[in-house]
mmCIF file of C-alpha atoms in Angstrom:
data_model
loop_
_atom_site.group_PDB
_atom_site.id
_atom_site.type_symbol
_atom_site.label_atom_id
_atom_site.label_comp_id
_atom_site.label_asym_id
_atom_site.label_seq_id
_atom_site.Cartn_x
_atom_site.Cartn_y
_atom_site.Cartn_z
ATOM 1 C CA GLN W 1 8.842 11.192 12.388
ATOM 2 C CA THR W 2 5.281 10.409 12.010
ATOM 3 C CA VAL W 3 4.298 7.050 13.219
ATOM 4 C CA VAL W 4 1.109 5.453 12.380
ATOM 5 C CA THR W 5 -0.318 3.080 15.297
ATOM 6 C CA GLN W 6 -2.440 0.038 15.118
ATOM 7 C CA GLU W 7 -3.024 -2.524 17.547
ATOM 8 C CA PRO W 8 -0.705 -5.522 16.994
ATOM 9 C CA SER W 9 -3.460 -8.257 17.520
ATOM 10 C CA PHE W 10 -6.838 -8.659 17.980
ATOM 11 C CA SER W 11 -9.365 -11.580 18.330
ATOM 12 C CA VAL W 12 -13.024 -11.860 17.592
ATOM 13 C CA SER W 13 -15.526 -15.115 18.109
ATOM 14 C CA PRO W 14 -17.154 -15.876 14.777
ATOM 15 C CA GLY W 15 -20.394 -13.729 14.382
ATOM 16 C CA GLY W 16 -18.907 -11.278 16.807
ATOM 17 C CA THR W 17 -17.915 -7.515 16.097
ATOM 18 C CA VAL W 18 -14.561 -5.879 16.358
ATOM 19 C CA THR W 19 -13.367 -2.782 15.958
ATOM 20 C CA LEU W 20 -9.583 -2.159 14.792
ATOM 21 C CA THR W 21 -7.875 1.398 14.912
ATOM 22 C CA CYS W 22 -5.497 3.581 13.277
ATOM 23 C CA GLY W 23 -3.759 6.342 15.222
ATOM 24 C CA LEU W 24 -0.816 9.015 14.755
ATOM 25 C CA THR W 25 1.859 9.396 17.693
ATOM 26 C CA SER W 26 1.351 12.923 17.216
ATOM 27 C CA GLY W 27 -1.871 14.390 16.479
ATOM 28 C CA SER W 28 -5.328 13.259 15.616
ATOM 29 C CA VAL W 29 -6.621 11.249 12.615
ATOM 30 C CA SER W 30 -9.408 13.119 10.457
ATOM 31 C CA THR W 31 -10.874 12.560 7.210
ATOM 32 C CA THR W 32 -8.195 14.969 5.829
ATOM 33 C CA SER W 33 -5.710 12.046 6.315
ATOM 34 C CA TYR W 34 -7.977 9.966 3.769
ATOM 35 C CA PRO W 35 -7.585 6.914 5.894
ATOM 36 C CA SER W 36 -7.462 3.611 3.910
ATOM 37 C CA TRP W 37 -7.743 -0.016 4.835
ATOM 38 C CA TYR W 38 -6.425 -3.128 3.412
ATOM 39 C CA GLN W 39 -6.819 -6.907 3.966
ATOM 40 C CA GLN W 40 -3.680 -9.254 3.422
ATOM 41 C CA THR W 41 -3.256 -12.738 3.810
ATOM 42 C CA PRO W 42 0.010 -14.287 3.827
ATOM 43 C CA GLY W 43 1.682 -14.660 0.304
ATOM 44 C CA GLN W 44 -0.895 -12.639 -1.333
ATOM 45 C CA ALA W 45 -1.506 -9.085 -2.372
ATOM 46 C CA PRO W 46 -3.077 -6.718 -0.277
ATOM 47 C CA LEU W 47 -6.892 -6.035 -0.866
ATOM 48 C CA THR W 48 -8.463 -2.944 -0.691
ATOM 49 C CA LEU W 49 -11.376 -2.572 1.617
ATOM 50 C CA ILE W 50 -12.181 1.172 2.831
ATOM 51 C CA TYR W 51 -10.996 4.233 1.218
ATOM 52 C CA ASN W 52 -11.620 8.039 2.018
ATOM 53 C CA THR W 53 -12.508 6.875 5.614
ATOM 54 C CA ASP W 54 -15.927 5.059 5.162
ATOM 55 C CA THR W 55 -16.194 4.135 1.343
ATOM 56 C CA ARG W 56 -16.091 0.699 0.869
ATOM 57 C CA SER W 57 -14.346 -0.907 -2.222
ATOM 58 C CA SER W 58 -16.219 -2.669 -5.011
ATOM 59 C CA GLY W 59 -17.412 -6.071 -3.951
ATOM 60 C CA VAL W 60 -16.193 -5.729 -0.239
ATOM 61 C CA PRO W 61 -19.094 -7.122 2.136
ATOM 62 C CA ASP W 62 -21.098 -4.502 3.926
ATOM 63 C CA ARG W 63 -20.020 -6.288 7.236
ATOM 64 C CA PHE W 64 -16.951 -4.011 6.970
ATOM 65 C CA SER W 65 -17.279 -0.299 7.948
ATOM 66 C CA GLY W 66 -15.092 2.425 8.310
ATOM 67 C CA SER W 67 -14.974 5.404 10.550
ATOM 68 C CA ILE W 68 -13.481 8.118 12.654
ATOM 69 C CA LEU W 69 -13.840 7.280 16.298
ATOM 70 C CA GLY W 70 -12.555 10.053 18.665
ATOM 71 C CA ASN W 71 -8.891 10.784 17.131
ATOM 72 C CA LYS W 72 -8.465 7.629 15.532
ATOM 73 C CA ALA W 73 -9.745 5.975 12.013
ATOM 74 C CA ALA W 74 -11.665 2.493 12.651
ATOM 75 C CA LEU W 75 -12.358 -0.511 10.628
ATOM 76 C CA THR W 76 -15.156 -2.399 12.042
ATOM 77 C CA ILE W 77 -16.041 -5.734 11.269
ATOM 78 C CA THR W 78 -19.757 -6.816 12.142
ATOM 79 C CA GLY W 79 -20.470 -10.673 12.174
ATOM 80 C CA ALA W 80 -16.795 -11.800 11.622
ATOM 81 C CA GLN W 81 -16.373 -15.013 9.656
ATOM 82 C CA ALA W 82 -13.621 -17.319 9.723
ATOM 83 C CA ASP W 83 -12.296 -15.930 6.290
ATOM 84 C CA ASP W 84 -11.936 -12.198 7.897
ATOM 85 C CA GLU W 85 -8.791 -14.080 9.784
ATOM 86 C CA SER W 86 -6.385 -12.047 8.201
ATOM 87 C CA HIS W 87 -3.699 -8.955 8.700
ATOM 88 C CA TYR W 88 -5.378 -5.668 8.212
ATOM 89 C CA TYR W 89 -3.363 -2.487 7.296
ATOM 90 C CA CYS W 90 -4.187 1.230 7.548
ATOM 91 C CA VAL W 91 -2.662 4.120 5.731
ATOM 92 C CA LEU W 92 -2.821 7.587 6.020
ATOM 93 C CA TYR W 93 -2.197 10.455 3.707
ATOM 94 C CA LEU W 94 0.307 12.866 5.189
ATOM 95 C CA GLY W 95 0.213 15.255 2.430
ATOM 96 C CA SER W 96 2.978 16.585 0.335
ATOM 97 C CA GLY W 97 2.705 13.074 -1.576
ATOM 98 C CA ILE W 98 3.562 11.165 1.470
ATOM 99 C CA TRP W 99 1.721 8.138 2.610
ATOM 100 C CA VAL W 100 2.378 6.269 5.870
ATOM 101 C CA PHE W 101 1.292 2.481 6.682
ATOM 102 C CA GLY W 102 0.456 1.237 10.361
ATOM 103 C CA GLY W 103 2.295 -1.562 11.242
ATOM 104 C CA GLY W 104 -0.844 -3.778 10.701
ATOM 105 C CA THR W 105 -3.139 -5.905 12.911
ATOM 106 C CA LYS W 106 -3.425 -9.494 12.953
ATOM 107 C CA LEU W 107 -6.993 -10.496 13.382
ATOM 108 C CA THR W 108 -7.740 -14.126 14.799
ATOM 109 C CA VAL W 109 -11.106 -15.568 14.385
ATOM 110 C CA LEU W 110 -11.863 -18.120 17.310
ATOM 111 C CA GLN Z 1 -9.535 -7.022 -16.777
ATOM 112 C CA VAL Z 2 -7.462 -4.707 -14.800
ATOM 113 C CA GLN Z 3 -4.173 -5.740 -13.888
ATOM 114 C CA LEU Z 4 -0.644 -4.906 -12.798
ATOM 115 C CA VAL Z 5 1.914 -7.453 -12.933
ATOM 116 C CA GLU Z 6 5.554 -6.536 -11.442
ATOM 117 C CA SER Z 7 8.773 -8.104 -12.558
ATOM 118 C CA GLY Z 8 12.909 -7.855 -12.480
ATOM 119 C CA GLY Z 9 13.168 -9.045 -8.950
ATOM 120 C CA GLY Z 10 15.831 -11.377 -7.846
ATOM 121 C CA VAL Z 11 18.827 -11.576 -5.861
ATOM 122 C CA VAL Z 12 21.540 -8.736 -5.952
ATOM 123 C CA GLN Z 13 24.454 -7.916 -3.934
ATOM 124 C CA PRO Z 14 24.540 -4.994 -1.538
ATOM 125 C CA GLY Z 15 25.704 -1.801 -3.424
ATOM 126 C CA ARG Z 16 24.351 -2.817 -6.588
ATOM 127 C CA SER Z 17 21.407 -1.781 -8.579
ATOM 128 C CA LEU Z 18 18.203 -3.329 -9.637
ATOM 129 C CA ARG Z 19 15.243 -2.034 -11.812
ATOM 130 C CA LEU Z 20 11.846 -3.075 -11.428
ATOM 131 C CA SER Z 21 9.059 -3.256 -14.007
ATOM 132 C CA CYS Z 22 5.315 -2.996 -13.368
ATOM 133 C CA GLU Z 23 3.146 -3.639 -16.447
ATOM 134 C CA ALA Z 24 -0.545 -2.385 -16.562
ATOM 135 C CA SER Z 25 -3.607 -3.618 -18.362
ATOM 136 C CA GLY Z 26 -7.096 -3.031 -18.598
ATOM 137 C CA PHE Z 27 -7.335 0.503 -17.659
ATOM 138 C CA ALA Z 28 -5.870 3.695 -18.984
ATOM 139 C CA PHE Z 29 -2.504 3.745 -17.452
ATOM 140 C CA LYS Z 30 -1.538 7.243 -18.521
ATOM 141 C CA ASN Z 31 -4.362 8.834 -16.560
ATOM 142 C CA TYR Z 32 -3.322 7.233 -13.382
ATOM 143 C CA ALA Z 33 -0.362 8.055 -10.570
ATOM 144 C CA MET Z 34 1.437 5.009 -9.608
ATOM 145 C CA ASN Z 35 2.950 3.942 -6.420
ATOM 146 C CA TRP Z 36 5.715 1.499 -5.003
ATOM 147 C CA VAL Z 37 5.019 -0.265 -1.708
ATOM 148 C CA ARG Z 38 7.286 -2.899 -0.351
ATOM 149 C CA GLN Z 39 7.057 -5.513 2.491
ATOM 150 C CA ALA Z 40 9.904 -6.942 4.158
ATOM 151 C CA PRO Z 41 9.795 -10.851 5.017
ATOM 152 C CA GLY Z 42 7.265 -11.187 8.006
ATOM 153 C CA LYS Z 43 6.870 -7.307 8.133
ATOM 154 C CA GLY Z 44 4.202 -4.797 7.539
ATOM 155 C CA LEU Z 45 3.806 -2.859 4.398
ATOM 156 C CA GLU Z 46 5.720 0.036 3.624
ATOM 157 C CA TRP Z 47 4.807 2.886 1.048
ATOM 158 C CA VAL Z 48 7.972 3.658 -0.945
ATOM 159 C CA ALA Z 49 7.227 6.214 -3.575
ATOM 160 C CA VAL Z 50 4.649 7.560 -5.887
ATOM 161 C CA LEU Z 51 4.879 8.923 -9.494
ATOM 162 C CA SER Z 52 2.279 11.396 -11.205
ATOM 163 C CA PHE Z 53 0.487 10.273 -14.229
ATOM 164 C CA ASP Z 54 2.729 11.997 -16.498
ATOM 165 C CA GLY Z 55 5.883 11.498 -14.728
ATOM 166 C CA SER Z 56 6.260 15.050 -13.566
ATOM 167 C CA ASN Z 57 5.945 14.882 -10.071
ATOM 168 C CA GLU Z 58 7.518 12.233 -7.819
ATOM 169 C CA TYR Z 59 7.737 11.846 -4.121
ATOM 170 C CA TYR Z 60 9.795 9.187 -2.088
ATOM 171 C CA ALA Z 61 9.678 7.929 1.395
ATOM 172 C CA ASP Z 62 13.029 8.915 3.450
ATOM 173 C CA SER Z 63 14.135 5.123 3.160
ATOM 174 C CA ALA Z 64 13.958 5.479 -0.648
ATOM 175 C CA LYS Z 65 15.036 8.934 -1.142
ATOM 176 C CA GLY Z 66 18.411 9.742 -3.233
ATOM 177 C CA ARG Z 67 18.633 5.813 -3.974
ATOM 178 C CA PHE Z 68 15.528 4.755 -5.724
ATOM 179 C CA ILE Z 69 14.108 6.577 -9.067
ATOM 180 C CA MET Z 70 10.688 6.220 -10.421
ATOM 181 C CA SER Z 71 9.885 6.377 -13.937
ATOM 182 C CA ARG Z 72 7.125 5.569 -16.323
ATOM 183 C CA ASP Z 73 6.593 4.774 -20.088
ATOM 184 C CA ASN Z 74 2.859 5.697 -20.900
ATOM 185 C CA SER Z 75 3.353 4.385 -24.311
ATOM 186 C CA GLN Z 76 4.229 0.900 -23.124
ATOM 187 C CA ASN Z 77 1.841 1.232 -19.877
ATOM 188 C CA THR Z 78 4.677 0.366 -17.804
ATOM 189 C CA LEU Z 79 6.098 1.594 -14.623
ATOM 190 C CA TYR Z 80 9.556 1.330 -13.301
ATOM 191 C CA LEU Z 81 11.384 1.619 -10.130
ATOM 192 C CA GLN Z 82 15.226 2.009 -10.499
ATOM 193 C CA MET Z 83 16.994 0.740 -7.363
ATOM 194 C CA ASN Z 84 20.588 1.824 -6.615
ATOM 195 C CA SER Z 85 23.122 1.489 -3.730
ATOM 196 C CA LEU Z 86 20.825 -1.484 -2.480
ATOM 197 C CA ARG Z 87 21.103 -2.656 1.232
ATOM 198 C CA PRO Z 88 20.199 -5.445 2.976
ATOM 199 C CA GLU Z 89 17.340 -4.035 4.530
ATOM 200 C CA ASP Z 90 16.012 -3.233 1.053
ATOM 201 C CA THR Z 91 14.888 -7.051 0.914
ATOM 202 C CA ALA Z 92 11.247 -7.184 0.329
ATOM 203 C CA VAL Z 93 8.361 -8.072 -1.930
ATOM 204 C CA TYR Z 94 7.900 -4.878 -3.870
ATOM 205 C CA PHE Z 95 4.169 -4.077 -4.987
ATOM 206 C CA CYS Z 96 3.029 -1.629 -7.685
ATOM 207 C CA ALA Z 97 -0.299 -0.186 -6.725
ATOM 208 C CA ARG Z 98 -2.720 2.352 -8.676
ATOM 209 C CA LEU Z 99 -3.410 5.614 -6.744
ATOM 210 C CA HIS Z 100 -7.053 6.816 -6.712
ATOM 211 C CA TRP Z 101 -5.857 10.118 -6.741
ATOM 212 C CA GLU Z 102 -9.066 12.161 -5.622
ATOM 213 C CA PHE Z 103 -9.175 9.731 -2.441
ATOM 214 C CA HIS Z 104 -5.566 9.373 -1.865
ATOM 215 C CA ALA Z 105 -5.896 5.417 -1.680
ATOM 216 C CA PHE Z 106 -4.540 2.372 -3.372
ATOM 217 C CA ASP Z 107 -7.220 0.746 -5.202
ATOM 218 C CA ILE Z 108 -5.454 -1.880 -7.572
ATOM 219 C CA TRP Z 109 -2.507 -3.975 -6.636
ATOM 220 C CA GLY Z 110 0.048 -6.067 -8.347
ATOM 221 C CA GLN Z 111 1.374 -9.666 -7.014
ATOM 222 C CA GLY Z 112 4.487 -8.118 -6.213
ATOM 223 C CA THR Z 113 8.276 -9.239 -7.149
ATOM 224 C CA MET Z 114 10.727 -10.152 -4.385
ATOM 225 C CA VAL Z 115 13.948 -8.629 -4.104
ATOM 226 C CA THR Z 116 16.798 -10.218 -1.953
ATOM 227 C CA VAL Z 117 20.013 -8.091 -1.162
ATOM 228 C CA SER Z 118 22.489 -10.329 0.127
ATOM 229 C CA SER Z 119 26.239 -11.356 -0.359
#
């Protein structure tokens, strides 16, 4: 059973930089996993932030960026703002028509 | 305006069936693979299933395999999820999501429909 790992919670100061990660319990994340990132506030549908590792979705501010760091996918928020306080989910494509979401990271901006 | 609107959720007893719908507008529905993603109360997102643009290929998460069936009617721009043998652990908000096939990402999401499985 493949499990996608994310930090359960993270905190960042307004204006600060934070990097959230997305890994695998077995193996490494690479661009062939097509990592993508989604932001979700309670009661709302997810919003697509990043796809194909590092491509920002239309309308997403450039303070959000994606990358591969070591053996994980990463979402970096540079210059965090109060309304970035949200849940962030990554999803990896495992091949053969199967996707797996990470458990999500609750980001607090304070 | 690109939009996905889910419907069909409700309260259902364990062991019963329910069919969800997702109506698409603002884009060429027939050209896109589509997904269902669910979220149990207070929990994270869980990918459920994907159906190819023409309905010829479908894949399911282990939690849905053998019980859920995706289908689509491209003439009506509508996606379906037939859920059988429902269990309490299927209680969740069900989102439909368009697939960006080239990059294997979910690029458009509906607002979701709530399914509660309870006696």
